[in-house]
XYZ file of C-alpha atoms in Angstrom:
348
model
C -11.125 -9.284 -6.364
C -9.343 -12.590 -6.154
C -9.833 -15.278 -8.722
C -10.680 -18.851 -7.633
C -8.076 -20.664 -5.576
C -7.253 -23.129 -8.354
C -6.773 -20.612 -11.240
C -4.732 -18.303 -9.050
C -2.577 -21.116 -7.791
C -1.955 -22.385 -11.289
C -0.930 -18.917 -12.501
C 1.455 -18.265 -9.588
C 1.925 -14.903 -7.977
C 2.106 -11.794 -10.045
C 4.409 -10.288 -7.402
C 6.594 -12.225 -5.045
C 8.618 -10.027 -2.685
C 11.236 -11.887 -0.540
C 13.183 -10.424 2.371
C 13.069 -6.939 1.088
C 15.359 -4.590 3.043
C 15.636 -0.890 2.354
C 17.803 1.448 4.450
C 18.527 5.191 4.400
C 21.987 6.310 5.255
C 21.929 9.648 6.898
C 24.390 11.583 9.040
C 22.532 10.551 12.254
C 22.743 6.902 11.432
C 21.168 4.135 9.203
C 17.416 4.428 9.141
C 16.005 0.868 8.911
C 12.926 1.792 6.765
C 11.913 -1.692 5.439
C 13.091 -4.784 7.383
C 13.124 -8.264 5.849
C 9.572 -7.820 4.251
C 8.168 -10.804 2.301
C 4.840 -11.184 0.657
C 2.946 -12.181 -2.492
C 0.114 -10.938 -4.639
C -1.797 -13.286 -6.783
C -3.519 -12.360 -10.185
C -6.796 -10.673 -9.585
C -6.025 -10.205 -5.800
C -5.995 -7.129 -3.685
C -3.503 -6.824 -0.873
C -4.251 -4.182 1.754
C -1.304 -2.585 3.536
C -2.189 -0.686 6.680
C -0.334 1.175 9.547
C 0.602 4.520 10.989
C 2.551 7.128 9.049
C 6.257 6.230 8.882
C 5.779 2.509 9.299
C 7.314 1.755 5.804
C 4.134 1.273 3.717
C 5.158 3.785 0.972
C 8.805 2.924 1.002
C 7.862 -0.679 0.400
C 5.812 0.285 -2.614
C 8.622 2.592 -3.943
C 11.181 -0.139 -3.391
C 9.144 -2.474 -5.567
C 8.961 0.183 -8.181
C 12.776 0.818 -7.843
C 12.164 4.500 -7.165
C 13.787 4.803 -3.748
C 15.966 8.005 -3.970
C 19.628 6.966 -3.960
C 21.257 8.636 -2.033
C 20.418 8.433 0.731
C 18.212 5.258 0.238
C 19.371 1.918 -0.905
C 17.750 -1.478 -1.274
C 20.316 -3.713 0.614
C 18.751 -6.980 0.399
C 15.852 -9.146 -1.005
C 14.229 -9.988 -4.192
C 11.131 -8.555 -6.102
C 9.902 -10.975 -8.654
C 7.283 -9.577 -11.057
C 5.814 -12.701 -12.805
C 9.076 -14.421 -11.963
C 11.385 -11.638 -13.139
C 13.590 -10.209 -10.447
C 13.260 -6.345 -10.743
C 16.234 -5.769 -8.560
C 18.508 -7.192 -11.140
C 17.366 -5.047 -14.055
C 19.126 -2.088 -15.467
C 17.388 1.393 -15.245
C 16.591 1.240 -19.070
C 14.945 -2.221 -18.492
C 12.937 -0.766 -15.623
C 11.632 1.989 -17.660
C 10.157 -0.650 -20.041
C 8.361 -2.353 -16.967
C 7.112 0.825 -15.280
C 3.799 1.808 -16.657
C 3.392 -1.213 -18.822
C 3.627 -4.174 -16.369
C 3.879 -2.319 -13.078
C 2.528 1.074 -12.070
C 1.944 3.194 -9.088
C -0.634 5.750 -7.957
C 1.392 8.238 -5.970
C 0.096 9.877 -2.831
C 0.909 13.474 -3.748
C -0.355 14.293 -7.274
C 0.878 17.873 -7.329
C 4.556 16.787 -7.050
C 4.085 13.676 -9.319
C 2.632 15.539 -12.288
C 4.804 17.700 -14.590
C 3.654 21.396 -14.303
C 4.749 22.416 -17.768
C 3.031 19.453 -19.662
C -0.392 19.066 -20.578
C -2.435 16.372 -18.951
C -3.069 14.674 -22.291
C 0.603 14.611 -22.947
C 1.422 13.034 -19.579
C -1.233 10.356 -19.941
C -0.325 9.699 -23.665
C 3.384 9.348 -22.923
C 3.090 5.861 -21.622
C 0.456 4.882 -24.253
C 2.836 5.895 -27.033
C 5.895 4.247 -25.420
C 4.368 0.941 -24.254
C 1.424 0.397 -26.637
C 2.797 2.127 -29.809
C -0.083 4.279 -30.254
C -0.044 7.373 -32.682
C -0.381 10.901 -31.238
C -4.010 10.990 -32.336
C -4.824 7.588 -30.851
C -2.996 8.437 -27.498
C -5.134 11.617 -27.235
C -8.336 9.777 -27.982
C -7.355 7.152 -25.300
C -6.488 9.825 -22.796
C -9.914 11.509 -23.162
C -11.592 8.021 -22.613
C -9.404 7.452 -19.470
C -10.354 10.890 -18.063
C -13.919 10.262 -18.646
C -13.428 6.893 -16.845
C -12.157 8.558 -13.718
C -14.984 10.982 -13.574
C -13.572 14.159 -15.018
C -16.109 16.380 -16.818
C -15.470 17.995 -20.201
C -12.622 15.576 -20.833
C -12.146 16.560 -24.373
C -11.379 20.194 -23.286
C -9.479 19.363 -20.080
C -7.086 16.987 -21.768
C -5.241 20.033 -23.214
C -5.089 21.833 -19.843
C -2.171 21.857 -17.194
C -2.020 20.409 -13.766
C -2.377 23.846 -11.962
C -5.799 24.109 -13.675
C -7.109 21.163 -11.852
C -8.194 20.902 -8.172
C -6.299 18.441 -5.839
C -9.106 15.662 -6.268
C -8.979 16.178 -10.023
C -5.245 15.779 -10.148
C -5.494 12.596 -8.039
C -7.887 11.187 -10.621
C -5.467 12.070 -13.472
C -2.806 10.118 -11.540
C -5.136 7.090 -11.441
C -5.800 7.460 -15.085
C -2.027 7.321 -15.853
C -1.482 4.466 -13.683
C -4.276 2.355 -15.353
C -3.626 3.565 -18.874
C -1.789 0.446 -20.141
C -3.685 -2.152 -17.958
C -0.524 -3.118 -16.000
C -0.312 -6.641 -14.303
C 0.255 -4.925 -10.939
C -0.820 -1.564 -9.590
C 0.524 -0.083 -6.336
C -2.024 2.455 -4.976
C -0.657 4.652 -2.234
C -3.633 6.286 -0.584
C -5.337 6.753 -4.020
C -8.476 8.467 -2.659
C -6.962 10.762 0.006
C -7.938 13.997 -1.837
C -11.307 12.801 -2.978
C -14.755 13.371 -1.436
C -16.718 10.321 -0.274
C -18.882 9.949 -3.488
C -16.036 10.127 -5.885
C -13.973 7.867 -3.621
C -16.533 5.214 -4.026
C -16.688 5.606 -7.764
C -12.994 5.340 -8.165
C -12.678 2.341 -5.909
C -15.403 0.658 -8.006
C -13.643 1.656 -11.160
C -10.338 0.123 -9.957
C -12.081 -3.069 -8.912
C -13.875 -3.400 -12.209
C -10.620 -2.930 -14.256
C -8.746 -5.216 -11.896
C -11.296 -7.919 -12.519
C -11.344 -7.272 -16.369
C -7.593 -7.682 -16.639
C -6.898 -10.067 -13.763
C -4.288 -7.871 -12.366
C -2.877 -7.625 -8.866
C -3.379 -4.588 -6.530
C -1.529 -3.379 -3.539
C -3.590 -0.984 -1.683
C -1.645 1.247 0.751
C -4.072 3.175 3.052
C -4.722 4.487 6.560
C -8.419 3.743 6.060
C -9.600 0.346 7.622
C -12.941 0.922 5.794
C -11.185 0.925 2.343
C -9.341 -2.299 3.311
C -12.537 -3.927 4.532
C -14.253 -3.145 1.166
C -11.387 -3.630 -1.198
C -8.872 -6.211 0.059
C -8.655 -9.885 -0.067
C -5.782 -10.073 2.332
C -4.270 -7.500 4.742
C -0.754 -7.014 5.957
C -0.173 -4.721 8.910
C 3.120 -2.823 9.132
C 4.849 -1.241 12.069
C 8.455 0.053 12.259
C 9.506 -1.188 8.824
C 8.241 -4.712 9.318
C 5.040 -6.820 8.788
C 3.534 -7.568 12.264
C 0.466 -9.370 11.116
C -0.987 -10.813 7.951
C -4.205 -12.708 7.276
C -7.306 -12.720 5.031
C -9.454 -9.623 5.581
C -12.278 -11.563 7.247
C -9.861 -13.262 9.571
C -7.989 -10.134 10.649
C -11.212 -8.217 11.383
C -12.771 -11.070 13.338
C -9.639 -12.434 15.002
C -6.732 -9.917 15.219
C -3.692 -11.487 16.838
C -1.190 -8.693 17.218
C -1.686 -5.870 19.933
C -0.958 -3.251 17.348
C -3.732 -4.576 15.023
C -6.189 -4.568 17.980
C -5.092 -1.015 18.682
C -5.798 0.134 15.089
C -9.239 -1.528 15.271
C -10.048 0.130 18.625
C -9.020 3.599 17.584
C -11.446 4.080 14.750
C -15.284 4.619 15.178
C -17.691 2.014 14.130
C -21.184 2.442 12.827
C -22.266 -0.923 14.045
C -21.076 -0.308 17.610
C -24.091 -1.008 20.099
C -22.746 1.242 22.934
C -21.104 4.663 23.022
C -17.738 3.470 24.381
C -14.794 5.787 24.008
C -12.350 5.041 21.298
C -9.029 3.662 22.606
C -6.046 5.443 21.190
C -2.791 3.845 20.894
C -0.551 5.386 23.680
C 2.948 6.519 23.059
C 4.860 7.286 19.851
C 6.237 5.002 16.968
C 9.821 3.952 17.611
C 13.024 5.612 16.304
C 14.250 3.632 13.229
C 17.850 4.744 13.345
C 19.738 1.601 14.509
C 16.737 0.173 16.435
C 17.465 -2.341 19.151
C 16.924 -6.138 18.693
C 13.619 -6.135 20.413
C 9.825 -5.922 19.719
C 9.363 -2.468 18.344
C 5.820 -2.245 19.654
C 6.796 -3.305 23.282
C 7.056 0.285 24.715
C 3.424 0.923 23.662
C 2.065 -2.618 24.346
C -0.211 -3.643 27.305
C 0.987 -7.268 26.762
C 4.799 -6.440 26.921
C 7.042 -8.660 29.232
C 10.707 -9.046 29.617
C 10.849 -11.499 26.674
C 9.563 -8.632 24.359
C 12.717 -6.607 25.199
C 15.150 -9.550 24.638
C 14.515 -10.311 21.012
C 12.336 -9.177 17.997
C 9.579 -11.764 17.364
C 9.443 -13.284 13.972
C 6.092 -13.841 12.086
C 4.649 -16.929 13.592
C 1.836 -19.040 12.241
C -1.541 -18.647 13.822
C -3.285 -20.718 11.099
C -2.405 -21.645 7.585
C -3.386 -18.166 6.445
C -2.672 -16.028 9.416
C 0.642 -15.060 10.991
C 1.477 -12.573 13.856
C 4.889 -11.199 15.009
C 3.984 -11.313 18.662
C 5.576 -13.689 21.289
C 2.140 -13.818 22.919
C -0.177 -13.901 19.931
C -2.344 -16.631 21.485
C -3.397 -14.266 24.353
C -4.267 -11.302 22.135
C -7.911 -10.471 21.596
C -9.907 -7.207 21.434
C -11.728 -7.894 24.618
C -8.567 -8.786 26.595
C -6.808 -5.657 25.200
C -9.656 -3.582 26.481
C -9.394 -5.075 29.969
C -5.612 -4.502 30.022
C -5.939 -0.962 28.741
C -8.606 -0.230 31.514
C -6.444 -1.621 34.223
C -3.351 0.452 32.984
C -5.468 3.679 33.087
C -6.463 3.194 36.737
């Protein structure tokens, strides 16, 4: 979790993303996948990134890693500073030295991320030998140790097996071991516990937290689970239609959400502490088309607060407090109770 304010401030951000814009050029038009996204991650801090599928969470992570497929994707603007060094200005050879050593990513689909013709040990050991200079024997021993850390039994035997011999959850754990192998300064975790059962999920999250605390590294946790965010993140940014629509500390965003979309996410998930048995409130409608979108609030067609001003211009992130911002023209009116009242009135 985050270090103290003074030490984190003195160190400066491990990741500083400024105005990141990533587009996909297709036959149907330009898909605005990531639009002018800016955020920082401090040493030892966990940033939770939440939102519906297609909102730009994973493409933001891939853009930071410089792994957006080109063509059709292209990073058209912005800066990605890793400990002050702009990754967008590096050559591909220089990026290969950064990936795995300073910056790593836990990918969402382990089956397509692992090489089917190489053993698990060789795939973990590759980065260990390249970045840490370990011998083959040392890399194998460290690979076995990493497999044990992520909860894979009989690690000494399984290190010589191939990905198809592992279950989906086991492959996910292997991906986590590869990402954490060289103790990078920043880890981007894209749904890292999707294929894991609840018990193993808790163990993996606890492992990631302990390693993060040990090495004072930053963590970007991309997830659909508000529960994971509540337990892991120091700060949260909510994404919708390629943009950040709200950002705040975790405690603040759960206690005082100030964007209708964030409120909708909160109201569409079950709560164990709910005192009554009220129905869940789904977010009506569908996410917007990202091909040449209009200059308007992208959430307006689904929003119970929408007014003519929302269709005239796209709202910028506006300060709610010093550590809380919302991209809503009427953020000062937004509250969970008010949203329920408006939703009930709209359904009549």
